[in-house]
Amino acid sequence: PFLLTLLTHPVFISGEYWTTFIDDTPKLFEMVSSQNRAQKLLHYLADLAVNGSSIKGQMGLPKLHTQPTIPHLHDAHGNVVDVLTTPPPAGWRQVLLEKGPVEFAKEVRAFQGTLLMDTTWRDAHQSLLATRVRTYDLAAIAPTTAHALAGAFALECWGGATFDVAMRFLHEDPWERLRTLRKLVPNIPFQMLLRGANGVAYSSLPDNAIDHFVAQAKANGVDIFRVFDALNDLEQLKVGVDAVKKAGGVVEATLCYSGDMLQPGKKYNLDYYLELTERIVQMGTHILGIKDMAGTLKPSAAKLLIGSIRAKFPDLPIHVHTHDSAGTAVASMVAAAYAGADVVDVATNSMSGLTSQPSINALLASLDGEIDTNINVNEVRELDAYWAQMRLLYSCFEADLKGPDPEVYQHEIPGGQLTNLLFQAQQLGLGEQWAETKKTYREANYLLGDLVKVTPTSKVVGDLAQFMVSNKLTPDDVKRLASSLNFPDSVMDFFEGLIGQPYGGFPEPLRSDILRNKRRKLTCRPGLELAPFELEKIKEDLQSRFGDISECDVASYNMYPKVYEDFRKMREVYGDLSVLPTKNFLSPPKVGEEIVVTIEQGKVLIIKPQAIGDLNTETGMREVYFEMNGELRKVAVLDKS
Ligand code: 3PY
Ligand code: ZN
């Protein structure tokens, strides 16, 4: 017969997934005739049915086949709290809104205990699930979170990789995410991660683009800005700090902690961090951030570092961030709390541990009431039932790390990058590849002069390591052959000075050999050389191409021009995909399945896939049949198999 059901379609059975169908098939855009939102969504589902998922790196399909359920919270009397009708308790955001950043910071410092920041909505899924958690799933749990974490210092929910990944892979607007969550969580401050002079990109932008970006972030809901520079280059850091000051946000200027400072002979030792803190305090910050991105801050080092800073700067609020890669994060955060940290970072249990933050309930159990955290231990435990389901829903993005990695003290790979590199090594299918990657990463780091490693310097080290592995080069080979090798762009950029100035300077003669006459040696911060963006002109250009353009769109474009353009093109073809349940966003639809989509308030589509037609050998197209709200609809898509 003419019809072939989805279930028996060869692509569906073979499980072959195709990538970048937008790039591969520009004609797709021209074929879209309907401007109808529902029809556009059907188009996406039809494409998914015929060609499989466009999600890069996807290893399989979600392990959760039902719609995740929202757990109930119970009050002290065992009654269910109706989170949709009961306003959440007032929290630290009310303090901030009433009293402003300076008083807010003072009250945080004066709190008798240690507050918690929950990273589940940003770093936890960036570290464990390749940053793939969608707004759909964050918004669903936001009202419950506003209750369960009402006492938290903040929710980290934005910045870092979430900005790029939202547009690039999830085809959703990071600004819409921020606004949506803000409406649902009025009581807990929102924190974002800002990469200093890079904003949320990988290299410097003109200062006016950073100012513009931060102003939009503040206006759309970010309260606290954790600002760091990957080389602890204070000139670079200051660009972000100044932008936050101008926007009226809470500044959390941050020092990046690298390696185990207690190992003898370390370049980054206690004196280094104390000196850095002094200069950050001089720069002016509401809060000091300490960012241990690789999880190498052992409990003994945490005690010494935080204790020393606390003694020297008694009024300075200290906020400590770590990753559990080595398995010591709970112990380290307990040590930090006892040494005088005002805030430490944790994640919900099912999204904690490994390369993520320590588990919230494990930390609470370890502190066992000796140190107050302002957190309702039962409610956060109940909240986690949601994330246990989410972990299954997003299982296809797991790197599948099985336990702590004690070698982190040697290779010092940041949490998010550790899972990324492991994922890549697994895709190559080589068992030895992983040990080789880690060993070479360490060698690459020393070749580069022992860098502080975090985005974007961690990418420089990772790229050099991969270059060495694939070209079978030892560190001596690299030094010897430096002037004749074609190094990755990121390595060239680093040596040119485009990422900032490393502490202790660039390694020589390697730098000169690698740059030869190809690149100059920059001595000032890169942003000083960049002409300011003409923001009005950019907006007009974007308006002429895409129609409706906001200041947020301009900011997105400034950070990621190509990614933003692709995102807008994708929207033109498929509409707003953030309304699709995640299972249906990721997996090909099945015949007879009922897909319920709320495209706007009060407008619900009930979509039932019916069948896929035979291949039209002349056009290469297939028709896919759906029933939508009781009516039959068909969509023709190109079969790329
Ligand atoms: C980022 O820059 O995305 C980070 O998470 C750094 O740790
Ligand atoms: Zn982190």
XYZ file of C-alpha atoms and ligand atoms in Angstrom:
649
model
C 0.000 0.000 0.000
C 0.835 3.595 -0.517
C 1.185 4.303 3.194
C 3.948 3.141 5.386
C 3.522 3.637 9.079
C 6.050 5.538 11.090
C 6.883 2.527 13.124
C 7.987 0.545 10.136
C 9.842 3.366 8.454
C 13.442 2.276 7.827
C 14.989 5.455 9.186
C 12.974 5.120 12.311
C 13.952 1.490 12.742
C 17.616 2.000 11.911
C 17.850 4.731 14.495
C 20.011 6.817 12.187
C 19.944 10.413 13.218
C 20.801 13.227 10.979
C 22.469 16.443 11.856
C 22.267 20.012 10.633
C 19.415 19.611 8.233
C 19.124 23.369 8.038
C 22.677 23.768 6.767
C 22.398 20.826 4.441
C 19.105 21.781 2.883
C 18.671 25.521 2.481
C 15.759 24.820 0.115
C 13.762 23.755 3.125
C 13.146 27.390 3.879
C 11.662 28.111 0.495
C 9.341 25.152 0.759
C 7.560 26.546 3.733
C 4.484 28.238 2.435
C 2.261 28.246 5.464
C 2.738 30.869 8.095
C 0.489 28.960 10.381
C 2.147 28.171 13.710
C 0.483 24.830 14.057
C 1.470 23.838 10.557
C 5.065 24.818 11.341
C 5.109 22.575 14.371
C 3.722 19.744 12.272
C 6.541 20.409 9.872
C 9.078 19.910 12.666
C 7.385 16.707 13.809
C 7.200 15.453 10.232
C 10.884 16.157 9.708
C 11.688 14.346 12.914
C 9.572 11.397 11.769
C 11.234 11.129 8.371
C 14.799 12.165 9.115
C 15.282 11.628 12.825
C 16.559 14.120 15.354
C 18.703 17.091 14.434
C 20.104 17.223 17.946
C 23.840 16.881 17.618
C 25.600 14.392 19.814
C 22.428 12.508 20.586
C 23.252 8.923 21.486
C 19.776 7.515 21.802
C 16.313 8.425 22.850
C 14.962 9.524 26.232
C 14.601 6.747 28.771
C 11.474 8.368 30.179
C 8.396 7.680 28.093
C 5.735 9.403 30.135
C 5.213 13.063 30.896
C 7.248 13.969 34.008
C 5.101 14.635 37.041
C 5.401 17.566 39.408
C 5.940 16.413 42.988
C 3.833 17.778 45.837
C 5.452 19.776 48.601
C 4.140 19.288 52.125
C 4.002 21.864 54.871
C 4.991 21.232 58.505
C 1.560 19.678 59.169
C 1.821 17.262 56.272
C -0.639 19.201 54.092
C 0.030 19.586 50.391
C 1.095 23.123 49.440
C -0.736 24.344 46.348
C 2.173 26.085 44.695
C 0.069 27.526 41.900
C -2.319 29.436 44.127
C -0.200 30.088 47.229
C 2.343 32.894 46.745
C 5.862 31.710 47.631
C 7.359 32.997 50.888
C 9.358 36.219 50.640
C 13.046 35.528 50.034
C 16.402 37.225 49.516
C 15.105 38.876 46.367
C 12.748 40.979 48.447
C 15.738 42.124 50.515
C 17.571 43.037 47.320
C 14.622 44.864 45.765
C 13.888 46.804 48.942
C 17.406 47.671 49.995
C 19.657 47.502 46.930
C 22.908 45.588 46.290
C 25.064 47.121 49.049
C 22.605 46.434 51.881
C 21.770 43.046 50.384
C 25.446 42.070 50.518
C 25.689 43.313 54.104
C 22.701 41.240 55.166
C 24.082 38.168 53.437
C 27.330 38.672 55.370
C 25.393 39.190 58.606
C 23.375 35.971 58.175
C 24.260 33.574 60.985
C 25.070 30.491 58.971
C 25.836 29.649 55.355
C 23.363 30.230 52.552
C 23.013 28.003 49.519
C 22.871 28.728 45.843
C 21.208 26.066 43.734
C 22.882 25.558 40.325
C 20.427 22.986 38.937
C 19.123 25.336 36.250
C 22.595 26.210 34.893
C 25.871 24.606 35.895
C 24.451 21.236 36.963
C 22.914 20.493 33.579
C 25.795 22.204 31.776
C 28.121 19.781 33.544
C 26.028 16.595 33.353
C 23.693 16.914 30.374
C 25.585 19.065 27.881
C 23.430 22.099 28.861
C 20.414 20.588 27.156
C 17.639 21.181 29.728
C 14.880 23.161 28.033
C 12.798 26.079 29.242
C 9.715 23.865 29.027
C 10.999 21.685 31.854
C 12.436 24.540 33.920
C 9.184 26.496 33.760
C 7.155 23.440 34.775
C 9.032 23.110 38.051
C 9.576 26.826 38.696
C 6.501 27.441 40.928
C 7.433 24.441 43.098
C 11.041 25.618 43.233
C 9.973 29.105 44.331
C 8.475 27.419 47.414
C 11.011 24.689 48.102
C 14.061 26.932 47.735
C 12.488 30.118 49.099
C 15.329 30.508 51.603
C 18.122 30.136 49.049
C 20.629 32.869 48.336
C 19.991 32.462 44.598
C 19.194 30.159 41.724
C 21.911 30.071 39.125
C 19.861 29.920 35.960
C 21.548 31.796 33.148
C 24.823 32.578 31.416
C 27.794 30.308 30.847
C 26.960 27.909 28.048
C 23.174 28.149 28.493
C 23.035 31.168 26.226
C 24.740 29.617 23.215
C 23.198 26.160 23.608
C 19.650 27.507 23.978
C 19.788 29.065 20.525
C 22.134 26.628 18.794
C 20.738 23.282 19.869
C 17.430 23.869 21.618
C 16.266 26.487 19.101
C 14.896 28.612 21.860
C 15.437 32.179 22.967
C 17.534 32.496 26.150
C 15.865 35.822 26.927
C 12.423 34.281 26.800
C 13.676 31.655 29.231
C 14.867 34.337 31.615
C 11.596 36.272 31.474
C 9.463 33.153 31.832
C 11.342 31.934 34.895
C 11.442 35.409 36.424
C 7.642 35.637 36.351
C 7.359 32.272 38.049
C 10.021 32.935 40.714
C 9.506 36.379 42.239
C 11.214 35.640 45.556
C 14.638 34.067 44.934
C 17.461 36.091 43.337
C 18.614 34.892 39.935
C 22.331 34.593 39.337
C 24.129 34.372 36.011
C 27.683 33.499 34.986
C 29.367 36.240 32.979
C 32.730 35.585 31.316
C 34.111 39.086 31.975
C 35.079 40.907 28.798
C 33.702 37.991 26.751
C 30.131 38.345 28.000
C 28.711 34.902 27.310
C 30.871 34.381 24.237
C 34.357 32.881 23.887
C 36.380 35.982 23.127
C 36.395 39.700 23.834
C 33.725 41.982 22.510
C 33.849 45.786 22.448
C 33.087 47.193 25.885
C 29.850 48.807 24.723
C 28.534 45.369 23.677
C 29.226 44.022 27.185
C 27.508 47.030 28.776
C 24.533 46.614 26.474
C 24.276 42.877 27.139
C 24.471 43.247 30.915
C 21.884 46.036 30.912
C 19.428 43.720 29.095
C 20.235 40.834 31.441
C 19.517 43.005 34.461
C 16.321 44.427 32.947
C 15.033 40.954 32.069
C 15.570 39.379 35.456
C 19.190 38.690 36.442
C 19.979 39.994 39.935
C 23.479 38.738 40.732
C 26.317 38.540 38.245
C 29.187 36.143 38.896
C 31.897 37.742 36.778
C 35.146 35.925 36.078
C 38.060 36.017 33.731
C 39.590 32.748 32.628
C 43.135 33.974 33.265
C 42.252 35.961 36.387
C 43.324 38.911 34.262
C 41.949 41.834 36.241
C 41.816 44.196 33.276
C 39.515 41.747 31.541
C 37.500 41.087 34.682
C 36.946 44.800 35.229
C 35.057 45.152 31.944
C 32.343 42.810 33.223
C 32.408 44.249 36.737
C 31.985 47.807 35.445
C 29.114 46.741 33.209
C 27.271 45.200 36.166
C 27.892 48.280 38.305
C 26.455 50.509 35.586
C 23.402 48.261 35.250
C 22.767 48.319 39.009
C 23.226 44.575 39.525
C 24.879 42.722 42.396
C 28.567 42.274 41.512
C 30.166 38.971 42.414
C 33.682 39.453 41.075
C 35.298 36.061 41.100
C 38.702 34.507 41.372
C 39.162 31.265 39.512
C 40.816 28.614 41.640
C 43.063 26.278 39.679
C 44.750 23.052 40.792
C 45.488 21.983 44.348
C 47.209 24.975 45.944
C 48.614 22.800 48.724
C 50.797 20.739 46.396
C 54.379 22.008 46.686
C 55.688 24.257 43.938
C 52.285 25.301 42.644
C 52.112 28.474 40.576
C 48.677 29.310 41.992
C 49.213 29.246 45.749
C 47.735 30.942 48.790
C 49.791 34.114 48.295
C 48.588 34.347 44.720
C 44.926 34.109 45.774
C 45.274 36.554 48.656
C 46.921 39.116 46.427
C 44.210 38.583 43.799
C 41.488 39.033 46.414
C 43.083 42.267 47.580
C 43.006 43.642 44.060
C 39.433 42.477 43.479
C 38.378 44.223 46.686
C 40.126 47.389 45.479
C 38.229 47.117 42.197
C 35.022 47.086 44.211
C 32.651 44.132 44.481
C 29.595 43.377 46.575
C 30.547 39.731 46.992
C 33.722 37.741 46.321
C 33.223 34.623 44.230
C 35.644 31.706 44.470
C 35.214 29.477 41.486
C 36.687 25.998 41.651
C 35.675 24.856 38.191
C 37.578 21.576 38.190
C 36.785 20.499 41.740
C 40.391 20.550 42.920
C 39.699 22.590 46.062
C 40.286 19.941 48.730
C 38.693 20.417 52.176
C 42.041 21.331 53.729
C 42.685 23.937 51.026
C 39.126 25.282 51.374
C 39.674 25.718 55.093
C 42.954 27.547 54.582
C 41.882 29.674 51.611
C 38.482 30.776 52.906
C 39.791 31.079 56.465
C 42.649 33.341 55.322
C 40.410 35.552 53.194
C 37.861 35.721 56.006
C 40.549 36.819 58.494
C 41.924 39.472 56.161
C 38.565 40.779 54.914
C 36.072 40.264 57.740
C 33.256 42.216 56.035
C 33.568 40.676 52.598
C 30.786 38.227 51.697
C 32.359 35.068 50.238
C 30.545 32.754 47.832
C 32.216 29.443 46.984
C 31.614 27.317 43.902
C 32.968 23.851 43.266
C 32.461 20.667 41.235
C 32.352 17.152 42.617
C 34.652 15.639 39.976
C 37.070 14.272 42.587
C 34.268 13.253 44.954
C 35.225 15.740 47.658
C 32.765 18.553 47.022
C 30.481 17.986 50.027
C 33.475 17.821 52.349
C 35.012 20.909 50.754
C 31.812 22.934 51.055
C 31.414 21.865 54.675
C 34.999 23.028 55.281
C 34.249 26.302 53.452
C 31.136 26.851 55.573
C 33.057 26.293 58.811
C 35.862 28.571 57.587
C 33.423 31.444 57.118
C 31.915 31.194 53.619
C 28.611 33.066 53.405
C 27.264 31.097 50.452
C 28.174 27.742 48.892
C 26.854 26.123 45.722
C 24.858 22.905 45.569
C 22.546 21.149 43.124
C 19.410 19.081 43.510
C 20.318 15.478 44.386
C 19.514 13.866 41.052
C 21.557 16.483 39.234
C 24.490 16.553 41.635
C 27.777 14.772 42.091
C 30.314 13.720 39.453
C 31.203 16.801 37.396
C 28.279 18.764 38.840
C 27.896 20.518 42.195
C 27.544 18.659 45.507
C 24.122 17.337 46.484
C 21.992 19.738 48.480
C 20.668 17.099 50.846
C 24.110 15.572 51.344
C 25.409 18.984 52.367
C 22.449 19.587 54.685
C 22.962 16.178 56.281
C 26.664 16.887 56.716
C 26.050 20.247 58.364
C 23.270 18.566 60.334
C 21.821 21.775 61.726
C 25.129 22.929 63.220
C 25.271 25.594 60.557
C 21.970 27.164 59.523
C 21.301 27.291 55.769
C 17.814 28.794 55.695
C 16.676 25.768 53.661
C 13.708 23.462 54.210
C 15.364 20.041 54.047
C 12.136 18.145 53.341
C 10.890 20.404 50.597
C 14.133 20.248 48.632
C 14.087 16.471 48.973
C 10.533 16.395 47.608
C 11.491 18.756 44.792
C 14.155 16.325 43.646
C 11.576 13.738 42.555
C 11.111 15.938 39.485
C 14.809 15.969 38.645
C 15.059 12.210 38.992
C 12.616 12.032 36.075
C 14.437 14.757 34.167
C 17.673 12.830 34.348
C 15.932 10.027 32.443
C 14.261 12.376 30.011
C 17.637 13.839 29.050
C 19.535 10.562 29.357
C 20.691 10.746 25.747
C 23.008 13.609 26.721
C 24.709 11.799 29.594
C 28.459 11.436 29.322
C 28.123 8.334 31.444
C 30.850 9.082 33.926
C 30.598 6.392 36.566
C 32.381 7.799 39.573
C 34.850 10.342 40.919
C 38.021 10.971 38.953
C 40.976 11.234 41.337
C 43.208 12.245 38.433
C 41.524 15.630 38.415
C 44.397 16.871 40.614
C 46.725 16.048 37.737
C 44.784 17.045 34.632
C 42.668 19.844 36.245
C 39.973 19.661 33.563
C 36.893 21.773 34.468
C 33.695 19.810 35.187
C 31.751 20.691 32.046
C 34.731 20.046 29.818
C 35.517 16.739 31.519
C 32.138 15.312 30.535
C 32.420 16.789 27.032
C 35.826 15.252 26.435
C 34.718 11.917 27.845
C 31.677 11.987 25.589
C 33.883 12.635 22.562
C 36.317 9.884 23.551
C 33.380 7.466 23.909
C 32.019 8.413 20.503
C 35.379 7.478 19.015
C 34.806 4.157 20.698
C 38.393 3.849 21.867
C 38.887 2.668 25.410
C 42.420 4.018 25.640
C 41.463 7.309 24.104
C 40.203 8.668 27.393
C 43.359 8.030 29.415
C 45.376 9.454 26.523
C 43.221 12.602 26.368
C 43.633 13.276 30.066
C 47.397 12.713 30.017
C 47.851 14.953 26.988
C 45.598 17.644 28.419
C 47.982 17.881 31.340
C 50.982 18.082 29.037
C 49.281 20.725 26.907
C 48.562 22.792 30.020
C 52.219 22.824 31.003
C 53.287 23.649 27.456
C 51.007 26.693 27.616
C 52.617 27.815 30.863
C 50.198 26.212 33.376
C 47.032 28.191 32.800
C 43.975 28.819 34.903
C 41.621 26.538 32.986
C 38.018 27.545 32.403
C 36.090 28.755 29.355
C 37.747 29.886 27.083
C 41.288 28.913 28.245
C 40.132 25.341 28.886
C 39.222 25.141 25.206
C 42.730 26.295 24.241
C 44.261 23.523 26.360
C 41.731 20.960 25.091
C 42.303 21.946 21.456
C 46.072 21.717 21.856
C 45.713 18.331 23.546
C 43.529 17.012 20.728
C 45.957 18.410 18.165
C 48.808 16.583 19.906
C 46.867 13.318 20.105
C 45.749 13.351 16.507
C 49.214 14.304 15.204
C 50.971 11.988 17.646
C 53.111 14.799 19.059
C 54.956 14.745 22.365
C 55.544 17.996 24.277
C 59.123 17.956 23.007
C 57.888 17.565 19.430
C 55.626 20.580 19.905
C 58.496 22.714 21.159
C 60.891 21.520 18.499
C 58.491 21.793 15.564
C 56.549 24.837 16.802
C 57.478 27.101 13.925
C 56.343 24.625 11.279
C 53.112 23.266 12.772
C 49.647 24.579 11.973
C 48.140 25.010 15.414
C 44.395 25.288 16.071
C 42.969 28.823 15.904
C 42.263 28.944 19.625
C 45.942 28.273 20.363
C 47.024 31.006 17.954
C 44.506 33.411 19.519
C 45.809 32.629 22.976
C 49.424 33.250 22.021
C 48.502 36.446 20.224
C 46.988 37.729 23.467
C 43.352 37.706 22.361
C 42.235 35.894 25.507
C 44.151 38.178 27.886
C 47.483 38.048 29.666
C 48.342 34.910 31.663
C 49.804 35.238 35.138
C 53.585 34.936 34.835
C 53.521 35.764 31.112
C 53.529 33.607 27.981
C 55.978 30.699 27.654
C 58.957 31.589 25.518
C 60.458 30.737 23.062
C 57.293 28.749 22.328
C 55.184 31.869 21.860
C 57.552 33.447 19.352
C 58.042 30.170 17.513
C 54.319 29.552 17.187
C 53.395 33.094 16.188
C 56.339 33.584 13.840
C 55.337 36.382 11.480
C 51.757 35.179 11.322
C 50.400 37.033 14.317
C 51.406 40.000 16.462
C 51.969 39.979 20.243
C 49.235 41.944 21.926
C 50.181 43.555 25.228
C 46.955 45.402 26.064
C 43.545 43.861 26.666
C 41.960 42.899 23.343
C 38.767 44.921 23.838
C 40.766 48.154 23.691
C 41.483 47.477 20.050
C 37.896 46.785 19.064
C 35.729 49.540 17.633
C 32.463 49.962 19.544
C 29.492 48.235 17.955
C 27.028 50.524 16.238
C 24.068 49.194 18.126
C 21.376 51.234 16.368
C 22.674 50.230 12.984
C 22.850 46.559 13.978
C 19.257 46.770 15.126
C 18.101 48.347 11.873
C 19.944 45.731 9.815
C 18.400 42.916 11.811
C 14.953 44.508 11.519
C 15.257 44.656 7.768
C 16.135 40.957 7.681
C 13.960 39.443 10.373
C 11.220 41.958 11.177
C 10.583 42.212 14.855
C 13.863 42.908 16.741
C 14.290 43.813 20.407
C 17.357 45.019 22.301
C 17.701 41.433 23.557
C 17.884 40.209 19.968
C 20.635 42.733 19.297
C 22.499 41.422 22.355
C 22.093 37.813 21.145
C 23.368 38.746 17.722
C 26.369 40.583 19.186
C 27.377 37.500 21.177
C 26.725 34.894 18.471
C 25.948 36.392 15.051
C 25.771 33.141 13.077
C 24.019 31.173 15.807
C 21.449 33.942 16.155
C 20.807 34.052 12.401
C 20.336 30.289 12.261
C 18.032 30.443 15.246
C 15.848 33.040 13.500
C 15.784 31.026 10.276
C 14.804 27.947 12.237
C 11.968 29.934 13.821
C 10.760 31.013 10.419
C 10.478 27.376 9.371
C 9.275 25.652 12.515
C 7.901 28.429 14.703
C 8.516 28.488 18.427
C 9.699 24.964 19.280
C 9.961 25.700 22.993
C 6.254 24.825 23.309
C 6.861 21.163 22.438
C 7.171 18.692 25.308
C 10.808 17.549 25.490
C 10.092 13.961 24.572
C 8.486 15.183 21.342
C 11.241 17.679 20.719
C 13.839 14.910 20.909
C 12.210 11.723 19.643
C 10.448 10.953 16.391
C 6.685 10.848 16.889
C 4.998 7.465 16.963
C 1.808 6.527 15.165
C -1.202 6.811 17.411
C 0.694 8.766 20.062
C -1.132 11.823 21.364
C 0.989 14.959 21.528
C -0.526 17.794 23.511
C 0.937 21.218 22.799
C -0.130 24.510 24.320
C 0.936 27.034 21.701
C -0.374 29.951 23.683
C -2.519 30.375 26.732
C -5.840 28.649 26.107
C -4.820 27.351 22.663
C -4.094 23.653 22.826
C -3.249 21.406 19.908
C -3.843 17.684 20.124
C -1.681 16.102 17.489
C -1.823 12.438 16.493
C 0.660 11.181 13.918
C -1.069 8.896 11.420
C 1.387 7.714 8.801
C 4.312 8.498 6.516
C 3.800 8.295 2.786
C 6.013 6.545 0.276
C 9.041 8.298 -1.122
C 8.374 10.345 -4.233
C 11.442 9.350 -6.199
C 11.250 12.412 -8.435
C 11.097 15.033 -5.714
C 12.718 13.117 -2.858
C 9.781 14.106 -0.677
C 7.509 12.179 1.655
C 4.141 13.238 2.965
C 3.483 12.819 6.645
C -0.097 12.611 7.903
C -1.363 13.899 11.206
C -4.676 14.335 12.894
C -4.714 17.727 14.597
C -7.634 18.674 16.832
C -9.686 16.138 14.891
C -8.727 17.312 11.393
C -6.449 15.525 8.972
C -3.333 17.487 8.007
C -0.471 16.525 5.771
C 3.034 17.918 5.494
C 5.594 17.184 2.796
C 9.225 16.916 3.853
C 12.437 16.071 2.097
C 13.706 12.590 2.890
C 17.452 12.879 3.350
C 18.190 9.190 3.602
C 31.335 28.604 31.694
O 32.028 29.594 31.409
O 30.393 28.239 30.985
C 31.594 27.867 32.898
O 30.775 27.135 33.376
C 32.880 28.043 33.516
O 32.999 27.204 34.597
Zn 31.075 25.526 37.605
